[in-house]
Amino acid sequence: MFVGHYSASFLGKAAAPRVPLWVCILAAQLVDVAWAIFILTGVERFHLDPSLPSNPLVLDHMPYTHSLVATLGWAALAAAAVVAAGYGSARAALVVALVVVSHWGLDVLVHRPDMTITGGEPKLGLGLWNQPTLAFALEVLFLAGAAGIYTVAARVDERTRRAVVRGVAVLIVLQTFTMYGPIPPSPTALVLSVLTSFLVLTWLTARAERQLTQ
Ligand SMILES: [Zn+2]
């Protein structure tokens, strides 16, 4: 899953208003940021199969990022970082941890069976990627639905609401390009583009939040 993960970011922000949205944006993809770094350093492995629908990913080995046990570890790390940064209560830490963990559950929905509990068998995944239209609809529905819930629940002002709508639109364009655009020329190119997207999206969110509070 790609932009659908950000549904958890918006719900997290609604549940823990003192935590900046950019923290929730990074938290939702923390596992994939780690995955990109672990792929680049050879700790985890994947290869491309251009014949596959939705995306060419064959995720051979990713026990340290996409097993449930590892995801809980990343969630604990994120919770500790939230406490250390002074973003509020135990509730804020718990909310951010849940945003991190949501990544695993949402990935199980779309991934072909490559998700694990502890890193080995069984391999889980409902494989919605094999039905691109359904997978695309799910990503957009989750994202737009959660963003809508956030704007209502947090009673955001008009400027913020417009910024959220713009952000969601940008994410839907990115999702469309990822799913229906050209396949990256190499695994490294794919990983670098994925990592860049996550970091730039986090930075853009932080920048928008700064502008909105000025
Ligand atoms: Zn993932």
mmCIF file of C-alpha atoms and ligand atoms in Angstrom:
data_model
loop_
_atom_site.group_PDB
_atom_site.id
_atom_site.type_symbol
_atom_site.label_atom_id
_atom_site.label_comp_id
_atom_site.label_asym_id
_atom_site.label_seq_id
_atom_site.Cartn_x
_atom_site.Cartn_y
_atom_site.Cartn_z
ATOM 1 C CA MET A 1 0.000 0.000 0.000
ATOM 2 C CA PHE A 2 1.148 3.552 -0.652
ATOM 3 C CA VAL A 3 -1.038 6.622 -0.045
ATOM 4 C CA GLY A 4 -3.683 4.589 1.818
ATOM 5 C CA HIS A 5 -1.198 4.380 4.701
ATOM 6 C CA TYR A 6 -1.705 8.101 5.246
ATOM 7 C CA SER A 7 -5.289 7.402 6.338
ATOM 8 C CA ALA A 8 -3.738 6.318 9.665
ATOM 9 C CA SER A 9 -1.812 9.624 9.797
ATOM 10 C CA PHE A 10 -4.998 11.691 9.606
ATOM 11 C CA LEU A 11 -6.824 9.519 12.140
ATOM 12 C CA GLY A 12 -3.765 9.705 14.418
ATOM 13 C CA LYS A 13 -3.682 13.499 14.157
ATOM 14 C CA ALA A 14 -7.397 13.635 15.022
ATOM 15 C CA ALA A 15 -6.806 11.408 18.069
ATOM 16 C CA ALA A 16 -3.670 13.214 19.291
ATOM 17 C CA PRO A 17 -3.948 16.884 18.218
ATOM 18 C CA ARG A 18 -0.672 17.976 19.873
ATOM 19 C CA VAL A 19 1.370 15.641 17.674
ATOM 20 C CA PRO A 20 2.332 17.415 14.428
ATOM 21 C CA LEU A 21 0.786 15.878 11.307
ATOM 22 C CA TRP A 22 4.258 15.426 9.792
ATOM 23 C CA VAL A 23 5.143 13.064 12.647
ATOM 24 C CA CYS A 24 2.049 10.983 11.843
ATOM 25 C CA ILE A 25 2.938 11.110 8.114
ATOM 26 C CA LEU A 26 6.429 9.756 8.825
ATOM 27 C CA ALA A 27 5.065 7.210 11.333
ATOM 28 C CA ALA A 28 2.657 5.706 8.786
ATOM 29 C CA GLN A 29 5.571 4.932 6.445
ATOM 30 C CA LEU A 30 8.303 4.391 9.054
ATOM 31 C CA VAL A 31 8.438 0.698 8.219
ATOM 32 C CA ASP A 32 8.833 1.454 4.498
ATOM 33 C CA VAL A 33 11.515 4.096 5.149
ATOM 34 C CA ALA A 34 13.430 1.415 7.079
ATOM 35 C CA TRP A 35 12.703 -1.070 4.259
ATOM 36 C CA ALA A 36 14.216 1.292 1.665
ATOM 37 C CA ILE A 37 17.353 1.778 3.774
ATOM 38 C CA PHE A 38 17.637 -1.969 4.458
ATOM 39 C CA ILE A 39 17.269 -2.739 0.738
ATOM 40 C CA LEU A 40 19.956 -0.200 -0.174
ATOM 41 C CA THR A 41 22.288 -1.707 2.444
ATOM 42 C CA GLY A 42 21.516 -5.304 1.438
ATOM 43 C CA VAL A 43 19.898 -6.294 4.751
ATOM 44 C CA GLU A 44 16.552 -7.087 3.064
ATOM 45 C CA ARG A 45 15.883 -8.248 -0.507
ATOM 46 C CA PHE A 46 13.361 -7.875 -3.302
ATOM 47 C CA HIS A 47 13.287 -8.149 -7.075
ATOM 48 C CA LEU A 48 11.136 -6.842 -9.913
ATOM 49 C CA ASP A 49 8.708 -8.866 -12.027
ATOM 50 C CA PRO A 50 7.244 -6.463 -14.633
ATOM 51 C CA SER A 51 4.501 -8.977 -15.506
ATOM 52 C CA LEU A 52 2.767 -8.473 -12.137
ATOM 53 C CA PRO A 53 -0.334 -6.252 -11.883
ATOM 54 C CA SER A 54 -0.347 -2.965 -9.868
ATOM 55 C CA ASN A 55 3.411 -2.990 -9.246
ATOM 56 C CA PRO A 56 6.394 -5.213 -10.031
ATOM 57 C CA LEU A 57 7.365 -5.915 -6.403
ATOM 58 C CA VAL A 58 8.416 -9.418 -5.382
ATOM 59 C CA LEU A 59 9.386 -8.977 -1.731
ATOM 60 C CA ASP A 60 11.649 -11.937 -1.042
ATOM 61 C CA HIS A 61 13.038 -11.151 2.399
ATOM 62 C CA MET A 62 11.978 -8.375 4.775
ATOM 63 C CA PRO A 63 11.845 -9.796 8.321
ATOM 64 C CA TYR A 64 13.194 -6.644 9.984
ATOM 65 C CA THR A 65 10.582 -4.280 8.563
ATOM 66 C CA HIS A 66 7.447 -6.151 7.488
ATOM 67 C CA SER A 67 7.046 -8.847 10.121
ATOM 68 C CA LEU A 68 4.484 -8.036 12.801
ATOM 69 C CA VAL A 69 7.078 -8.496 15.545
ATOM 70 C CA ALA A 70 9.520 -6.081 13.880
ATOM 71 C CA THR A 71 6.721 -3.577 13.237
ATOM 72 C CA LEU A 72 5.895 -3.605 16.957
ATOM 73 C CA GLY A 73 9.563 -2.844 17.622
ATOM 74 C CA TRP A 74 9.496 0.135 15.221
ATOM 75 C CA ALA A 75 6.280 1.294 16.897
ATOM 76 C CA ALA A 76 7.960 1.205 20.321
ATOM 77 C CA LEU A 77 10.871 3.228 18.927
ATOM 78 C CA ALA A 78 8.499 5.820 17.470
ATOM 79 C CA ALA A 79 6.586 6.036 20.765
ATOM 80 C CA ALA A 80 9.851 6.639 22.637
ATOM 81 C CA ALA A 81 10.806 9.358 20.129
ATOM 82 C CA VAL A 82 7.430 11.085 20.626
ATOM 83 C CA VAL A 83 7.950 11.102 24.403
ATOM 84 C CA ALA A 84 11.543 12.341 24.023
ATOM 85 C CA ALA A 85 10.429 15.138 21.671
ATOM 86 C CA GLY A 86 7.847 16.312 24.223
ATOM 87 C CA TYR A 87 4.819 15.971 21.936
ATOM 88 C CA GLY A 88 2.570 15.235 24.863
ATOM 89 C CA SER A 89 1.109 12.462 26.862
ATOM 90 C CA ALA A 90 1.322 8.691 26.937
ATOM 91 C CA ARG A 91 -1.781 8.831 24.762
ATOM 92 C CA ALA A 92 0.172 10.713 22.056
ATOM 93 C CA ALA A 93 2.914 8.067 22.178
ATOM 94 C CA LEU A 94 0.348 5.270 21.959
ATOM 95 C CA VAL A 95 -1.428 6.925 19.018
ATOM 96 C CA VAL A 96 1.821 7.301 17.054
ATOM 97 C CA ALA A 97 2.735 3.680 17.863
ATOM 98 C CA LEU A 98 -0.657 2.576 16.499
ATOM 99 C CA VAL A 99 -0.076 4.620 13.329
ATOM 100 C CA VAL A 100 3.223 2.737 12.846
ATOM 101 C CA VAL A 101 1.547 -0.652 13.457
ATOM 102 C CA SER A 102 -1.317 0.158 11.058
ATOM 103 C CA HIS A 103 1.260 -0.125 8.242
ATOM 104 C CA TRP A 104 1.451 -3.887 8.748
ATOM 105 C CA GLY A 105 -2.320 -4.417 8.732
ATOM 106 C CA LEU A 106 -2.871 -2.267 5.639
ATOM 107 C CA ASP A 107 -0.006 -3.982 3.796
ATOM 108 C CA VAL A 108 -1.538 -7.408 4.509
ATOM 109 C CA LEU A 109 -4.669 -6.255 2.636
ATOM 110 C CA VAL A 110 -2.896 -5.486 -0.633
ATOM 111 C CA HIS A 111 0.372 -7.454 -0.638
ATOM 112 C CA ARG A 112 0.734 -10.758 -2.388
ATOM 113 C CA PRO A 113 1.646 -13.262 0.359
ATOM 114 C CA ASP A 114 4.985 -11.867 1.604
ATOM 115 C CA MET A 115 4.027 -10.453 5.020
ATOM 116 C CA THR A 116 5.007 -12.424 8.122
ATOM 117 C CA ILE A 117 4.385 -12.567 11.847
ATOM 118 C CA THR A 118 7.951 -13.288 12.960
ATOM 119 C CA GLY A 119 9.914 -13.204 9.675
ATOM 120 C CA GLY A 120 9.395 -16.805 8.481
ATOM 121 C CA GLU A 121 6.351 -18.857 7.510
ATOM 122 C CA PRO A 122 3.411 -18.345 7.285
ATOM 123 C CA LYS A 123 3.430 -15.687 4.564
ATOM 124 C CA LEU A 124 0.342 -13.502 4.678
ATOM 125 C CA GLY A 125 -1.295 -11.178 2.151
ATOM 126 C CA LEU A 126 -4.776 -10.919 0.624
ATOM 127 C CA GLY A 127 -3.224 -9.924 -2.701
ATOM 128 C CA LEU A 128 -5.520 -7.040 -3.680
ATOM 129 C CA TRP A 129 -2.617 -5.802 -5.825
ATOM 130 C CA ASN A 130 -3.665 -8.532 -8.239
ATOM 131 C CA GLN A 131 -6.817 -6.472 -8.863
ATOM 132 C CA PRO A 132 -5.407 -3.004 -9.583
ATOM 133 C CA THR A 133 -8.724 -1.155 -9.853
ATOM 134 C CA LEU A 134 -9.869 -2.468 -6.481
ATOM 135 C CA ALA A 135 -6.472 -1.795 -4.880
ATOM 136 C CA PHE A 136 -6.420 1.751 -6.297
ATOM 137 C CA ALA A 137 -9.981 2.432 -5.092
ATOM 138 C CA LEU A 138 -9.087 1.185 -1.618
ATOM 139 C CA GLU A 139 -6.012 3.449 -1.372
ATOM 140 C CA VAL A 140 -7.998 6.526 -2.419
ATOM 141 C CA LEU A 141 -11.047 5.670 -0.310
ATOM 142 C CA PHE A 142 -9.028 5.111 2.866
ATOM 143 C CA LEU A 143 -7.003 8.291 2.345
ATOM 144 C CA ALA A 144 -9.875 10.612 1.406
ATOM 145 C CA GLY A 145 -12.191 9.114 4.044
ATOM 146 C CA ALA A 146 -9.698 9.552 6.868
ATOM 147 C CA ALA A 147 -8.717 13.064 5.718
ATOM 148 C CA GLY A 148 -12.427 13.960 5.722
ATOM 149 C CA ILE A 149 -12.893 12.529 9.211
ATOM 150 C CA TYR A 150 -9.883 14.545 10.423
ATOM 151 C CA THR A 151 -11.131 17.865 9.055
ATOM 152 C CA VAL A 152 -14.540 17.335 10.691
ATOM 153 C CA ALA A 153 -13.329 15.836 14.008
ATOM 154 C CA ALA A 154 -10.610 18.452 14.505
ATOM 155 C CA ARG A 155 -12.901 21.272 13.314
ATOM 156 C CA VAL A 156 -10.066 22.672 11.193
ATOM 157 C CA ASP A 157 -10.293 26.176 9.769
ATOM 158 C CA GLU A 158 -10.886 26.856 6.083
ATOM 159 C CA ARG A 159 -7.178 27.366 5.244
ATOM 160 C CA THR A 160 -6.261 24.037 6.823
ATOM 161 C CA ARG A 161 -9.168 22.282 5.122
ATOM 162 C CA ARG A 162 -7.998 23.568 1.739
ATOM 163 C CA ALA A 163 -4.416 22.492 2.472
ATOM 164 C CA VAL A 164 -5.659 18.990 3.354
ATOM 165 C CA VAL A 165 -7.661 18.795 0.097
ATOM 166 C CA ARG A 166 -4.574 19.890 -1.877
ATOM 167 C CA GLY A 167 -2.425 17.317 -0.062
ATOM 168 C CA VAL A 168 -4.905 14.514 -0.744
ATOM 169 C CA ALA A 169 -5.041 15.523 -4.428
ATOM 170 C CA VAL A 170 -1.235 15.391 -4.691
ATOM 171 C CA LEU A 171 -1.216 11.942 -3.058
ATOM 172 C CA ILE A 172 -3.865 10.615 -5.460
ATOM 173 C CA VAL A 173 -1.772 11.824 -8.423
ATOM 174 C CA LEU A 174 1.270 10.053 -6.928
ATOM 175 C CA GLN A 175 -0.746 6.867 -6.404
ATOM 176 C CA THR A 176 -1.973 6.982 -10.011
ATOM 177 C CA PHE A 177 1.573 7.433 -11.303
ATOM 178 C CA THR A 178 2.902 4.618 -9.101
ATOM 179 C CA MET A 179 0.204 2.195 -10.189
ATOM 180 C CA TYR A 180 -0.297 3.093 -13.841
ATOM 181 C CA GLY A 181 2.924 4.911 -14.742
ATOM 182 C CA PRO A 182 6.142 3.420 -16.106
ATOM 183 C CA ILE A 183 8.034 0.841 -14.060
ATOM 184 C CA PRO A 184 11.344 2.185 -12.652
ATOM 185 C CA PRO A 185 14.366 0.979 -14.654
ATOM 186 C CA SER A 186 15.994 -0.870 -11.755
ATOM 187 C CA PRO A 187 15.311 -2.002 -8.176
ATOM 188 C CA THR A 188 17.656 0.717 -6.877
ATOM 189 C CA ALA A 189 15.839 3.407 -8.874
ATOM 190 C CA LEU A 190 12.528 2.182 -7.448
ATOM 191 C CA VAL A 191 13.788 2.199 -3.854
ATOM 192 C CA LEU A 192 15.360 5.648 -4.213
ATOM 193 C CA SER A 193 12.156 7.105 -5.664
ATOM 194 C CA VAL A 194 10.100 5.511 -2.874
ATOM 195 C CA LEU A 195 12.431 6.817 -0.160
ATOM 196 C CA THR A 196 12.526 10.296 -1.713
ATOM 197 C CA SER A 197 8.702 10.415 -1.875
ATOM 198 C CA PHE A 198 8.337 9.504 1.806
ATOM 199 C CA LEU A 199 10.855 12.095 2.956
ATOM 200 C CA VAL A 200 9.652 14.877 0.652
ATOM 201 C CA LEU A 201 6.020 14.278 1.673
ATOM 202 C CA THR A 202 7.037 14.501 5.347
ATOM 203 C CA TRP A 203 8.954 17.721 4.683
ATOM 204 C CA LEU A 204 6.098 19.272 2.660
ATOM 205 C CA THR A 205 3.668 18.465 5.478
ATOM 206 C CA ALA A 206 5.944 20.062 8.082
ATOM 207 C CA ARG A 207 6.309 23.141 5.873
ATOM 208 C CA ALA A 208 2.550 23.439 5.338
ATOM 209 C CA GLU A 209 1.940 23.092 9.085
ATOM 210 C CA ARG A 210 4.467 25.836 9.801
ATOM 211 C CA GLN A 211 2.817 28.148 7.260
ATOM 212 C CA LEU A 212 -0.651 27.430 8.637
ATOM 213 C CA THR A 213 0.348 28.351 12.187
ATOM 214 C CA GLN A 214 1.965 31.639 11.141
HETATM 215 ZN ZN ZN B 1 5.152 -1.540 3.554
#
